[in-house]
Amino acid sequence: MTKIKSLADLKKIKGDLQSKISLREKSDTPEGRVLVKVAMATCGIASGSKEVMEYMIDELEKRSIDAIVTQTGCMGYCYAEPTIEVSLPGSEPVVYGYVDTKKADEIIEKYIRNQELVDGIIPVNYQTIEKDKEE
Amino acid sequence: MKELSLHILDIVQNAISAEAKEVDIQVLEDERSNEMVIRVADDGRGMSPEVAQKALDPYHTSRTTRRVGMGLPLFRHTAEQAGGHLEIRSEVGKGTTVEARMVYDHVDRPELGDMAGVLSLVIGSNPQLRFRYHHRYNEKEYLLDTREVNEALEGTPISDPGILRYIREMIRENIRTITSTNK
């Protein structure tokens, strides 16, 4: 990778990336893209969600999978952090718990690529911490 | 939290939840006065003095998905363990500033960690916000303003994963330059 140090360098590199970027922009129909939300509250961060999110962004791009990786707050599954929610186009979101980079790799290859469910799913009807005792 | 940058990531999430439009992050390292200051200032909705006080109580949180809020108490704990303290200044409608001061060479002061990674993550996930980063190491400093980055990108999305990777490298390279002692 060329050394990027200033905004001028960034401007230069942008030109080289342009074709790839406009391709991504054209396919910018959110319904057609994979959406990955990484839970990034205190509980997630303390358990390594930053590494998981970086891995997701880098690997999905490297493997040419058209996806949006973004962050969300705590989903209430603090005990299972890092958690990520994956929404494939046309499917209900699926939440995975205890995600590390190894698990993330498995999720990309099996679930995102082949719609094959992977171990570690948190059922949506599962109780979050003290949900029934809302103040 | 293993690194101070993770505390910063956590506090920035608070700013985003408070609907900030601009977030200023400062990391000031001064070996002569043996002090390290981390400051995160936002222009979000702010808190009343009572709420700001409660924010340091782990059994208080503004969210409803769970009943504890550990972010600020943990950061305060880290600061105090490193011979310093944490202060919250907030005003309703104006915003909030969180400031942590630590003894620079304290054995229990965690490493700053991967600031470039943290910044590129929050910038990429919140492209509509303006982030300013000011890092000073003794007399050398680095300033980043995402408004300027966006100008340089001329409409190319700052959140594009390809662009974001270069932004991360750019920040990393600049921090490395100001913190390297042999130049």
PDB file of C-alpha atoms in Angstrom:
ATOM      1  CA  MET A   1       0.000   0.000   0.000  1.00  0.00           C
ATOM      2  CA  THR A   2       1.293   3.441  -0.876  1.00  0.00           C
ATOM      3  CA  LYS A   3       1.937   5.633   2.100  1.00  0.00           C
ATOM      4  CA  ILE A   4      -0.929   8.005   2.750  1.00  0.00           C
ATOM      5  CA  LYS A   5      -0.065  10.872   4.983  1.00  0.00           C
ATOM      6  CA  SER A   6      -1.977  13.928   3.916  1.00  0.00           C
ATOM      7  CA  LEU A   7      -5.346  14.802   2.479  1.00  0.00           C
ATOM      8  CA  ALA A   8      -3.590  15.442  -0.838  1.00  0.00           C
ATOM      9  CA  ASP A   9      -2.406  11.800  -0.833  1.00  0.00           C
ATOM     10  CA  LEU A  10      -5.940  10.706  -0.067  1.00  0.00           C
ATOM     11  CA  LYS A  11      -7.254  12.765  -2.957  1.00  0.00           C
ATOM     12  CA  LYS A  12      -4.760  11.070  -5.286  1.00  0.00           C
ATOM     13  CA  ILE A  13      -5.628   7.563  -4.136  1.00  0.00           C
ATOM     14  CA  LYS A  14      -9.326   8.325  -4.469  1.00  0.00           C
ATOM     15  CA  GLY A  15      -8.879   8.598  -8.241  1.00  0.00           C
ATOM     16  CA  ASP A  16      -7.420   5.075  -8.387  1.00  0.00           C
ATOM     17  CA  LEU A  17     -10.247   3.675  -6.301  1.00  0.00           C
ATOM     18  CA  GLN A  18     -12.978   5.483  -8.188  1.00  0.00           C
ATOM     19  CA  SER A  19     -14.059   2.659 -10.489  1.00  0.00           C
ATOM     20  CA  LYS A  20     -14.505   0.268  -7.585  1.00  0.00           C
ATOM     21  CA  ILE A  21     -16.359   2.873  -5.564  1.00  0.00           C
ATOM     22  CA  SER A  22     -18.800   3.889  -8.262  1.00  0.00           C
ATOM     23  CA  LEU A  23     -19.565   0.224  -8.785  1.00  0.00           C
ATOM     24  CA  ARG A  24     -20.473  -0.023  -5.127  1.00  0.00           C
ATOM     25  CA  GLU A  25     -22.452   3.195  -5.270  1.00  0.00           C
ATOM     26  CA  LYS A  26     -24.469   2.005  -8.256  1.00  0.00           C
ATOM     27  CA  SER A  27     -25.549  -1.063  -6.394  1.00  0.00           C
ATOM     28  CA  ASP A  28     -26.618   1.237  -3.608  1.00  0.00           C
ATOM     29  CA  THR A  29     -30.038  -0.265  -3.225  1.00  0.00           C
ATOM     30  CA  PRO A  30     -30.111  -1.018   0.491  1.00  0.00           C
ATOM     31  CA  GLU A  31     -32.593  -3.873  -0.062  1.00  0.00           C
ATOM     32  CA  GLY A  32     -30.075  -5.678  -2.233  1.00  0.00           C
ATOM     33  CA  ARG A  33     -27.203  -5.436   0.218  1.00  0.00           C
ATOM     34  CA  VAL A  34     -26.143  -7.438   3.194  1.00  0.00           C
ATOM     35  CA  LEU A  35     -26.440  -5.417   6.386  1.00  0.00           C
ATOM     36  CA  VAL A  36     -24.218  -6.213   9.349  1.00  0.00           C
ATOM     37  CA  LYS A  37     -24.753  -4.370  12.618  1.00  0.00           C
ATOM     38  CA  VAL A  38     -22.116  -4.739  15.307  1.00  0.00           C
ATOM     39  CA  ALA A  39     -23.268  -4.042  18.869  1.00  0.00           C
ATOM     40  CA  MET A  40     -20.923  -1.331  20.067  1.00  0.00           C
ATOM     41  CA  ALA A  41     -21.919  -0.341  23.589  1.00  0.00           C
ATOM     42  CA  THR A  42     -19.721  -0.675  26.678  1.00  0.00           C
ATOM     43  CA  CYS A  43     -20.402  -4.401  26.951  1.00  0.00           C
ATOM     44  CA  GLY A  44     -19.558  -5.039  23.303  1.00  0.00           C
ATOM     45  CA  ILE A  45     -16.461  -2.861  23.263  1.00  0.00           C
ATOM     46  CA  ALA A  46     -15.107  -4.503  26.414  1.00  0.00           C
ATOM     47  CA  SER A  47     -15.527  -7.914  24.776  1.00  0.00           C
ATOM     48  CA  GLY A  48     -13.776  -7.102  21.514  1.00  0.00           C
ATOM     49  CA  SER A  49     -16.446  -5.750  19.169  1.00  0.00           C
ATOM     50  CA  LYS A  50     -13.986  -3.262  17.681  1.00  0.00           C
ATOM     51  CA  GLU A  51     -11.804  -6.073  16.300  1.00  0.00           C
ATOM     52  CA  VAL A  52     -14.898  -7.898  15.033  1.00  0.00           C
ATOM     53  CA  MET A  53     -16.181  -4.809  13.255  1.00  0.00           C
ATOM     54  CA  GLU A  54     -12.803  -4.073  11.657  1.00  0.00           C
ATOM     55  CA  TYR A  55     -12.565  -7.675  10.532  1.00  0.00           C
ATOM     56  CA  MET A  56     -16.049  -7.557   9.018  1.00  0.00           C
ATOM     57  CA  ILE A  57     -15.394  -4.324   7.105  1.00  0.00           C
ATOM     58  CA  ASP A  58     -12.018  -5.475   5.775  1.00  0.00           C
ATOM     59  CA  GLU A  59     -12.953  -9.052   4.939  1.00  0.00           C
ATOM     60  CA  LEU A  60     -16.285  -8.314   3.250  1.00  0.00           C
ATOM     61  CA  GLU A  61     -14.515  -5.795   1.050  1.00  0.00           C
ATOM     62  CA  LYS A  62     -11.627  -8.186   0.314  1.00  0.00           C
ATOM     63  CA  ARG A  63     -14.060 -10.976  -0.550  1.00  0.00           C
ATOM     64  CA  SER A  64     -16.066  -8.613  -2.772  1.00  0.00           C
ATOM     65  CA  ILE A  65     -19.306  -9.040  -0.857  1.00  0.00           C
ATOM     66  CA  ASP A  66     -21.533  -6.008  -1.196  1.00  0.00           C
ATOM     67  CA  ALA A  67     -22.350  -5.198   2.395  1.00  0.00           C
ATOM     68  CA  ILE A  68     -22.895  -2.338   4.772  1.00  0.00           C
ATOM     69  CA  VAL A  69     -21.218  -2.780   8.144  1.00  0.00           C
ATOM     70  CA  THR A  70     -22.418  -0.394  10.781  1.00  0.00           C
ATOM     71  CA  GLN A  71     -22.652  -0.164  14.530  1.00  0.00           C
ATOM     72  CA  THR A  72     -25.588  -0.289  16.855  1.00  0.00           C
ATOM     73  CA  GLY A  73     -26.087   0.014  20.585  1.00  0.00           C
ATOM     74  CA  CYS A  74     -26.496  -2.724  23.124  1.00  0.00           C
ATOM     75  CA  MET A  75     -29.177  -5.213  22.111  1.00  0.00           C
ATOM     76  CA  GLY A  76     -29.503  -6.505  25.655  1.00  0.00           C
ATOM     77  CA  TYR A  77     -27.398  -9.629  25.161  1.00  0.00           C
ATOM     78  CA  CYS A  78     -24.473  -8.321  27.194  1.00  0.00           C
ATOM     79  CA  TYR A  79     -23.564 -11.821  28.361  1.00  0.00           C
ATOM     80  CA  ALA A  80     -23.039 -12.943  24.757  1.00  0.00           C
ATOM     81  CA  GLU A  81     -20.961 -10.052  23.447  1.00  0.00           C
ATOM     82  CA  PRO A  82     -19.601  -9.394  20.931  1.00  0.00           C
ATOM     83  CA  THR A  83     -22.906  -9.768  19.123  1.00  0.00           C
ATOM     84  CA  ILE A  84     -23.692  -8.960  15.516  1.00  0.00           C
ATOM     85  CA  GLU A  85     -26.961  -8.786  13.618  1.00  0.00           C
ATOM     86  CA  VAL A  86     -26.840  -9.960  10.020  1.00  0.00           C
ATOM     87  CA  SER A  87     -29.664  -9.136   7.599  1.00  0.00           C
ATOM     88  CA  LEU A  88     -29.495 -10.857   4.228  1.00  0.00           C
ATOM     89  CA  PRO A  89     -31.635  -9.304   1.486  1.00  0.00           C
ATOM     90  CA  GLY A  90     -35.189 -10.582   1.880  1.00  0.00           C
ATOM     91  CA  SER A  91     -34.539 -12.435   5.157  1.00  0.00           C
ATOM     92  CA  GLU A  92     -35.266 -11.702   8.773  1.00  0.00           C
ATOM     93  CA  PRO A  93     -32.266 -10.392  10.743  1.00  0.00           C
ATOM     94  CA  VAL A  94     -30.285 -13.027  12.616  1.00  0.00           C
ATOM     95  CA  VAL A  95     -28.306 -12.214  15.768  1.00  0.00           C
ATOM     96  CA  TYR A  96     -25.091 -14.098  16.483  1.00  0.00           C
ATOM     97  CA  GLY A  97     -23.434 -14.047  19.896  1.00  0.00           C
ATOM     98  CA  TYR A  98     -19.874 -14.660  21.122  1.00  0.00           C
ATOM     99  CA  VAL A  99     -18.463 -13.537  17.783  1.00  0.00           C
ATOM    100  CA  ASP A 100     -14.709 -13.413  17.371  1.00  0.00           C
ATOM    101  CA  THR A 101     -12.793 -13.151  14.116  1.00  0.00           C
ATOM    102  CA  LYS A 102     -12.926 -16.929  13.630  1.00  0.00           C
ATOM    103  CA  LYS A 103     -16.688 -16.963  14.083  1.00  0.00           C
ATOM    104  CA  ALA A 104     -16.974 -13.907  11.862  1.00  0.00           C
ATOM    105  CA  ASP A 105     -15.132 -15.746   9.111  1.00  0.00           C
ATOM    106  CA  GLU A 106     -17.525 -18.676   9.444  1.00  0.00           C
ATOM    107  CA  ILE A 107     -20.526 -16.331   9.326  1.00  0.00           C
ATOM    108  CA  ILE A 108     -19.220 -14.683   6.137  1.00  0.00           C
ATOM    109  CA  GLU A 109     -18.452 -17.955   4.368  1.00  0.00           C
ATOM    110  CA  LYS A 110     -21.435 -20.022   5.474  1.00  0.00           C
ATOM    111  CA  TYR A 111     -24.270 -17.640   6.284  1.00  0.00           C
ATOM    112  CA  ILE A 112     -23.634 -14.564   4.156  1.00  0.00           C
ATOM    113  CA  ARG A 113     -22.372 -16.472   1.120  1.00  0.00           C
ATOM    114  CA  ASN A 114     -24.554 -19.591   1.282  1.00  0.00           C
ATOM    115  CA  GLN A 115     -27.451 -18.778   3.633  1.00  0.00           C
ATOM    116  CA  GLU A 116     -26.365 -21.720   5.755  1.00  0.00           C
ATOM    117  CA  LEU A 117     -27.100 -21.084   9.437  1.00  0.00           C
ATOM    118  CA  VAL A 118     -24.129 -21.146  11.774  1.00  0.00           C
ATOM    119  CA  ASP A 119     -23.998 -22.067  15.472  1.00  0.00           C
ATOM    120  CA  GLY A 120     -24.284 -19.233  17.940  1.00  0.00           C
ATOM    121  CA  ILE A 121     -27.626 -17.710  16.967  1.00  0.00           C
ATOM    122  CA  ILE A 122     -29.477 -15.880  19.701  1.00  0.00           C
ATOM    123  CA  PRO A 123     -33.189 -16.567  19.223  1.00  0.00           C
ATOM    124  CA  VAL A 124     -35.165 -13.328  18.798  1.00  0.00           C
ATOM    125  CA  ASN A 125     -37.727 -14.360  21.385  1.00  0.00           C
ATOM    126  CA  TYR A 126     -35.008 -14.943  23.911  1.00  0.00           C
ATOM    127  CA  GLN A 127     -35.342 -12.729  26.956  1.00  0.00           C
ATOM    128  CA  THR A 128     -32.990  -9.817  27.276  1.00  0.00           C
ATOM    129  CA  ILE A 129     -31.756  -8.911  30.733  1.00  0.00           C
ATOM    130  CA  GLU A 130     -34.741  -8.056  32.932  1.00  0.00           C
ATOM    131  CA  LYS A 131     -36.880  -7.149  29.946  1.00  0.00           C
ATOM    132  CA  ASP A 132     -39.992  -8.119  31.868  1.00  0.00           C
ATOM    133  CA  LYS A 133     -39.163  -5.842  34.775  1.00  0.00           C
ATOM    134  CA  GLU A 134     -38.949  -2.578  32.852  1.00  0.00           C
ATOM    135  CA  GLU A 135     -38.900   0.369  35.185  1.00  0.00           C
TER     136      GLU A 135
ATOM    137  CA  MET B   1     -11.197  -1.870  28.784  1.00  0.00           C
ATOM    138  CA  LYS B   2      -7.725  -2.850  27.727  1.00  0.00           C
ATOM    139  CA  GLU B   3      -6.872   0.416  26.003  1.00  0.00           C
ATOM    140  CA  LEU B   4      -7.768   4.057  26.463  1.00  0.00           C
ATOM    141  CA  SER B   5      -8.878   4.227  22.828  1.00  0.00           C
ATOM    142  CA  LEU B   6     -11.686   1.777  23.691  1.00  0.00           C
ATOM    143  CA  HIS B   7     -12.918   4.116  26.418  1.00  0.00           C
ATOM    144  CA  ILE B   8     -12.905   6.870  23.812  1.00  0.00           C
ATOM    145  CA  LEU B   9     -14.901   4.670  21.429  1.00  0.00           C
ATOM    146  CA  ASP B  10     -17.416   4.065  24.214  1.00  0.00           C
ATOM    147  CA  ILE B  11     -17.764   7.747  25.151  1.00  0.00           C
ATOM    148  CA  VAL B  12     -18.169   8.713  21.480  1.00  0.00           C
ATOM    149  CA  GLN B  13     -21.135   6.299  21.335  1.00  0.00           C
ATOM    150  CA  ASN B  14     -22.716   8.335  24.141  1.00  0.00           C
ATOM    151  CA  ALA B  15     -22.231  11.510  22.093  1.00  0.00           C
ATOM    152  CA  ILE B  16     -23.883   9.879  19.091  1.00  0.00           C
ATOM    153  CA  SER B  17     -26.823   8.702  21.226  1.00  0.00           C
ATOM    154  CA  ALA B  18     -27.170  12.299  22.435  1.00  0.00           C
ATOM    155  CA  GLU B  19     -27.695  13.349  18.793  1.00  0.00           C
ATOM    156  CA  ALA B  20     -24.465  15.287  18.455  1.00  0.00           C
ATOM    157  CA  LYS B  21     -23.596  16.844  15.097  1.00  0.00           C
ATOM    158  CA  GLU B  22     -19.975  17.495  15.987  1.00  0.00           C
ATOM    159  CA  VAL B  23     -17.663  15.492  18.184  1.00  0.00           C
ATOM    160  CA  ASP B  24     -14.247  16.763  19.249  1.00  0.00           C
ATOM    161  CA  ILE B  25     -11.752  14.243  20.526  1.00  0.00           C
ATOM    162  CA  GLN B  26      -8.524  15.357  22.154  1.00  0.00           C
ATOM    163  CA  VAL B  27      -5.599  13.281  23.293  1.00  0.00           C
ATOM    164  CA  LEU B  28      -2.921  15.358  24.993  1.00  0.00           C
ATOM    165  CA  GLU B  29       0.231  13.614  26.111  1.00  0.00           C
ATOM    166  CA  ASP B  30       2.736  15.716  27.971  1.00  0.00           C
ATOM    167  CA  GLU B  31       5.743  14.003  29.460  1.00  0.00           C
ATOM    168  CA  ARG B  32       7.188  17.141  31.043  1.00  0.00           C
ATOM    169  CA  SER B  33       4.159  17.770  33.218  1.00  0.00           C
ATOM    170  CA  ASN B  34       3.720  13.980  33.368  1.00  0.00           C
ATOM    171  CA  GLU B  35       0.074  14.250  32.425  1.00  0.00           C
ATOM    172  CA  MET B  36      -2.236  12.675  29.912  1.00  0.00           C
ATOM    173  CA  VAL B  37      -5.573  14.299  29.138  1.00  0.00           C
ATOM    174  CA  ILE B  38      -8.390  12.755  27.116  1.00  0.00           C
ATOM    175  CA  ARG B  39     -11.313  14.938  26.245  1.00  0.00           C
ATOM    176  CA  VAL B  40     -14.449  14.104  24.273  1.00  0.00           C
ATOM    177  CA  ALA B  41     -16.740  17.060  23.640  1.00  0.00           C
ATOM    178  CA  ASP B  42     -20.041  16.935  21.792  1.00  0.00           C
ATOM    179  CA  ASP B  43     -22.818  19.341  20.886  1.00  0.00           C
ATOM    180  CA  GLY B  44     -25.573  16.841  21.682  1.00  0.00           C
ATOM    181  CA  ARG B  45     -28.557  17.348  23.877  1.00  0.00           C
ATOM    182  CA  GLY B  46     -26.585  17.593  27.130  1.00  0.00           C
ATOM    183  CA  MET B  47     -27.604  16.713  30.654  1.00  0.00           C
ATOM    184  CA  SER B  48     -28.826  18.573  33.702  1.00  0.00           C
ATOM    185  CA  PRO B  49     -26.416  18.648  36.669  1.00  0.00           C
ATOM    186  CA  GLU B  50     -28.488  15.944  38.406  1.00  0.00           C
ATOM    187  CA  VAL B  51     -28.359  13.603  35.421  1.00  0.00           C
ATOM    188  CA  ALA B  52     -24.649  14.322  34.845  1.00  0.00           C
ATOM    189  CA  GLN B  53     -23.987  13.323  38.445  1.00  0.00           C
ATOM    190  CA  LYS B  54     -26.011  10.148  38.045  1.00  0.00           C
ATOM    191  CA  ALA B  55     -24.127   9.271  34.848  1.00  0.00           C
ATOM    192  CA  LEU B  56     -21.200   8.214  37.029  1.00  0.00           C
ATOM    193  CA  ASP B  57     -23.395   5.786  38.925  1.00  0.00           C
ATOM    194  CA  PRO B  58     -23.160   2.345  37.319  1.00  0.00           C
ATOM    195  CA  TYR B  59     -26.756   1.603  38.291  1.00  0.00           C
ATOM    196  CA  HIS B  60     -28.037   4.488  36.261  1.00  0.00           C
ATOM    197  CA  THR B  61     -28.515   4.464  32.492  1.00  0.00           C
ATOM    198  CA  SER B  62     -30.572   6.333  29.922  1.00  0.00           C
ATOM    199  CA  ARG B  63     -31.234   3.191  27.935  1.00  0.00           C
ATOM    200  CA  THR B  64     -34.065   0.750  28.410  1.00  0.00           C
ATOM    201  CA  THR B  65     -32.515  -2.469  27.061  1.00  0.00           C
ATOM    202  CA  ARG B  66     -30.684  -3.047  30.313  1.00  0.00           C
ATOM    203  CA  ARG B  67     -30.498  -1.471  33.730  1.00  0.00           C
ATOM    204  CA  VAL B  68     -26.843  -0.728  34.187  1.00  0.00           C
ATOM    205  CA  GLY B  69     -24.626   1.854  32.498  1.00  0.00           C
ATOM    206  CA  MET B  70     -20.963   1.104  32.931  1.00  0.00           C
ATOM    207  CA  GLY B  71     -19.288   3.290  30.321  1.00  0.00           C
ATOM    208  CA  LEU B  72     -18.515   6.414  32.321  1.00  0.00           C
ATOM    209  CA  PRO B  73     -17.996   4.626  35.676  1.00  0.00           C
ATOM    210  CA  LEU B  74     -15.435   2.343  33.999  1.00  0.00           C
ATOM    211  CA  PHE B  75     -13.606   5.255  32.430  1.00  0.00           C
ATOM    212  CA  ARG B  76     -13.571   7.054  35.775  1.00  0.00           C
ATOM    213  CA  HIS B  77     -12.220   3.923  37.417  1.00  0.00           C
ATOM    214  CA  THR B  78      -9.415   3.728  34.852  1.00  0.00           C
ATOM    215  CA  ALA B  79      -8.552   7.408  35.320  1.00  0.00           C
ATOM    216  CA  GLU B  80      -8.529   7.173  39.115  1.00  0.00           C
ATOM    217  CA  GLN B  81      -6.443   4.029  39.054  1.00  0.00           C
ATOM    218  CA  ALA B  82      -3.884   5.946  37.016  1.00  0.00           C
ATOM    219  CA  GLY B  83      -3.669   8.684  39.642  1.00  0.00           C
ATOM    220  CA  GLY B  84      -6.138  10.996  37.956  1.00  0.00           C
ATOM    221  CA  HIS B  85      -9.821  11.761  37.756  1.00  0.00           C
ATOM    222  CA  LEU B  86     -12.743  12.125  35.388  1.00  0.00           C
ATOM    223  CA  GLU B  87     -14.963  15.116  35.040  1.00  0.00           C
ATOM    224  CA  ILE B  88     -18.223  15.651  33.188  1.00  0.00           C
ATOM    225  CA  ARG B  89     -19.293  19.116  32.129  1.00  0.00           C
ATOM    226  CA  SER B  90     -22.702  19.259  30.576  1.00  0.00           C
ATOM    227  CA  GLU B  91     -25.433  21.711  29.789  1.00  0.00           C
ATOM    228  CA  VAL B  92     -28.893  20.901  28.502  1.00  0.00           C
ATOM    229  CA  GLY B  93     -29.162  21.889  24.848  1.00  0.00           C
ATOM    230  CA  LYS B  94     -25.447  22.692  24.536  1.00  0.00           C
ATOM    231  CA  GLY B  95     -23.627  19.404  24.846  1.00  0.00           C
ATOM    232  CA  THR B  96     -21.352  17.379  27.050  1.00  0.00           C
ATOM    233  CA  THR B  97     -17.624  17.264  27.655  1.00  0.00           C
ATOM    234  CA  VAL B  98     -16.004  14.287  29.312  1.00  0.00           C
ATOM    235  CA  GLU B  99     -12.460  14.865  30.486  1.00  0.00           C
ATOM    236  CA  ALA B 100     -10.111  12.311  31.981  1.00  0.00           C
ATOM    237  CA  ARG B 101      -6.743  13.247  33.429  1.00  0.00           C
ATOM    238  CA  MET B 102      -4.125  10.671  34.265  1.00  0.00           C
ATOM    239  CA  VAL B 103      -0.546  10.544  35.496  1.00  0.00           C
ATOM    240  CA  TYR B 104       1.397   9.890  32.296  1.00  0.00           C
ATOM    241  CA  ASP B 105       3.947   7.418  33.590  1.00  0.00           C
ATOM    242  CA  HIS B 106       1.624   5.740  36.100  1.00  0.00           C
ATOM    243  CA  VAL B 107       2.053   1.945  35.970  1.00  0.00           C
ATOM    244  CA  ASP B 108      -1.709   1.491  35.861  1.00  0.00           C
ATOM    245  CA  ARG B 109      -2.308   3.886  33.002  1.00  0.00           C
ATOM    246  CA  PRO B 110      -3.387   1.753  30.049  1.00  0.00           C
ATOM    247  CA  GLU B 111      -1.871   2.250  26.625  1.00  0.00           C
ATOM    248  CA  LEU B 112      -3.690   4.612  24.306  1.00  0.00           C
ATOM    249  CA  GLY B 113      -4.054   1.756  21.842  1.00  0.00           C
ATOM    250  CA  ASP B 114      -5.364   1.793  18.310  1.00  0.00           C
ATOM    251  CA  MET B 115      -6.702   5.335  17.934  1.00  0.00           C
ATOM    252  CA  ALA B 116      -6.584   5.145  14.131  1.00  0.00           C
ATOM    253  CA  GLY B 117      -8.812   2.070  14.183  1.00  0.00           C
ATOM    254  CA  VAL B 118     -11.272   3.636  16.594  1.00  0.00           C
ATOM    255  CA  LEU B 119     -11.488   6.883  14.628  1.00  0.00           C
ATOM    256  CA  SER B 120     -11.991   5.198  11.266  1.00  0.00           C
ATOM    257  CA  LEU B 121     -14.753   3.032  12.757  1.00  0.00           C
ATOM    258  CA  VAL B 122     -16.723   5.945  14.186  1.00  0.00           C
ATOM    259  CA  ILE B 123     -16.165   8.073  11.082  1.00  0.00           C
ATOM    260  CA  GLY B 124     -17.309   5.262   8.789  1.00  0.00           C
ATOM    261  CA  SER B 125     -20.397   4.471  10.850  1.00  0.00           C
ATOM    262  CA  ASN B 126     -21.414   8.116  11.215  1.00  0.00           C
ATOM    263  CA  PRO B 127     -20.486   9.792   7.927  1.00  0.00           C
ATOM    264  CA  GLN B 128     -23.000  12.592   8.483  1.00  0.00           C
ATOM    265  CA  LEU B 129     -21.234  13.781  11.662  1.00  0.00           C
ATOM    266  CA  ARG B 130     -18.228  16.034  11.869  1.00  0.00           C
ATOM    267  CA  PHE B 131     -15.375  14.601  13.867  1.00  0.00           C
ATOM    268  CA  ARG B 132     -12.338  16.545  14.922  1.00  0.00           C
ATOM    269  CA  TYR B 133      -9.328  14.831  16.366  1.00  0.00           C
ATOM    270  CA  HIS B 134      -6.512  16.638  18.056  1.00  0.00           C
ATOM    271  CA  HIS B 135      -3.550  14.621  19.247  1.00  0.00           C
ATOM    272  CA  ARG B 136      -0.630  16.313  20.926  1.00  0.00           C
ATOM    273  CA  TYR B 137       2.486  14.499  22.004  1.00  0.00           C
ATOM    274  CA  ASN B 138       4.791  16.909  23.859  1.00  0.00           C
ATOM    275  CA  GLU B 139       5.303  19.706  21.324  1.00  0.00           C
ATOM    276  CA  LYS B 140       4.206  17.801  18.237  1.00  0.00           C
ATOM    277  CA  GLU B 141       0.604  17.596  17.148  1.00  0.00           C
ATOM    278  CA  TYR B 142      -1.755  16.152  14.608  1.00  0.00           C
ATOM    279  CA  LEU B 143      -5.157  17.538  13.678  1.00  0.00           C
ATOM    280  CA  LEU B 144      -7.858  15.815  11.692  1.00  0.00           C
ATOM    281  CA  ASP B 145     -11.178  17.330  10.685  1.00  0.00           C
ATOM    282  CA  THR B 146     -13.609  15.165   8.750  1.00  0.00           C
ATOM    283  CA  ARG B 147     -15.024  18.278   7.108  1.00  0.00           C
ATOM    284  CA  GLU B 148     -11.642  18.739   5.401  1.00  0.00           C
ATOM    285  CA  VAL B 149     -11.483  15.050   4.569  1.00  0.00           C
ATOM    286  CA  ASN B 150     -14.887  15.284   2.924  1.00  0.00           C
ATOM    287  CA  GLU B 151     -13.768  18.311   0.916  1.00  0.00           C
ATOM    288  CA  ALA B 152     -10.732  16.394  -0.312  1.00  0.00           C
ATOM    289  CA  LEU B 153     -12.931  13.444  -1.257  1.00  0.00           C
ATOM    290  CA  GLU B 154     -15.155  15.661  -3.435  1.00  0.00           C
ATOM    291  CA  GLY B 155     -18.324  13.681  -2.979  1.00  0.00           C
ATOM    292  CA  THR B 156     -16.826  10.207  -2.707  1.00  0.00           C
ATOM    293  CA  PRO B 157     -18.424   8.678   0.390  1.00  0.00           C
ATOM    294  CA  ILE B 158     -16.144   8.797   3.431  1.00  0.00           C
ATOM    295  CA  SER B 159     -17.789   5.582   4.631  1.00  0.00           C
ATOM    296  CA  ASP B 160     -16.670   3.553   1.614  1.00  0.00           C
ATOM    297  CA  PRO B 161     -14.630   0.616   2.972  1.00  0.00           C
ATOM    298  CA  GLY B 162     -11.815   1.251   0.498  1.00  0.00           C
ATOM    299  CA  ILE B 163     -11.563   4.926   1.414  1.00  0.00           C
ATOM    300  CA  LEU B 164     -11.896   4.140   5.093  1.00  0.00           C
ATOM    301  CA  ARG B 165      -8.914   1.827   4.972  1.00  0.00           C
ATOM    302  CA  TYR B 166      -6.770   4.646   3.599  1.00  0.00           C
ATOM    303  CA  ILE B 167      -8.113   7.080   6.184  1.00  0.00           C
ATOM    304  CA  ARG B 168      -7.099   4.622   8.890  1.00  0.00           C
ATOM    305  CA  GLU B 169      -3.606   4.356   7.394  1.00  0.00           C
ATOM    306  CA  MET B 170      -3.371   8.141   7.132  1.00  0.00           C
ATOM    307  CA  ILE B 171      -4.278   8.638  10.794  1.00  0.00           C
ATOM    308  CA  ARG B 172      -1.982   5.803  11.899  1.00  0.00           C
ATOM    309  CA  GLU B 173       0.950   7.232   9.943  1.00  0.00           C
ATOM    310  CA  ASN B 174       0.457  10.719  11.387  1.00  0.00           C
ATOM    311  CA  ILE B 175       0.158   9.496  14.965  1.00  0.00           C
ATOM    312  CA  ARG B 176       3.271   7.398  14.451  1.00  0.00           C
ATOM    313  CA  THR B 177       5.132  10.481  13.231  1.00  0.00           C
ATOM    314  CA  ILE B 178       4.234  12.692  16.182  1.00  0.00           C
ATOM    315  CA  THR B 179       4.830  10.012  18.793  1.00  0.00           C
ATOM    316  CA  SER B 180       8.141   8.687  17.460  1.00  0.00           C
ATOM    317  CA  THR B 181      10.862   9.964  19.747  1.00  0.00           C
ATOM    318  CA  ASN B 182      13.875   9.570  17.479  1.00  0.00           C
ATOM    319  CA  LYS B 183      12.962  12.295  14.993  1.00  0.00           C
TER     320      LYS B 183
END
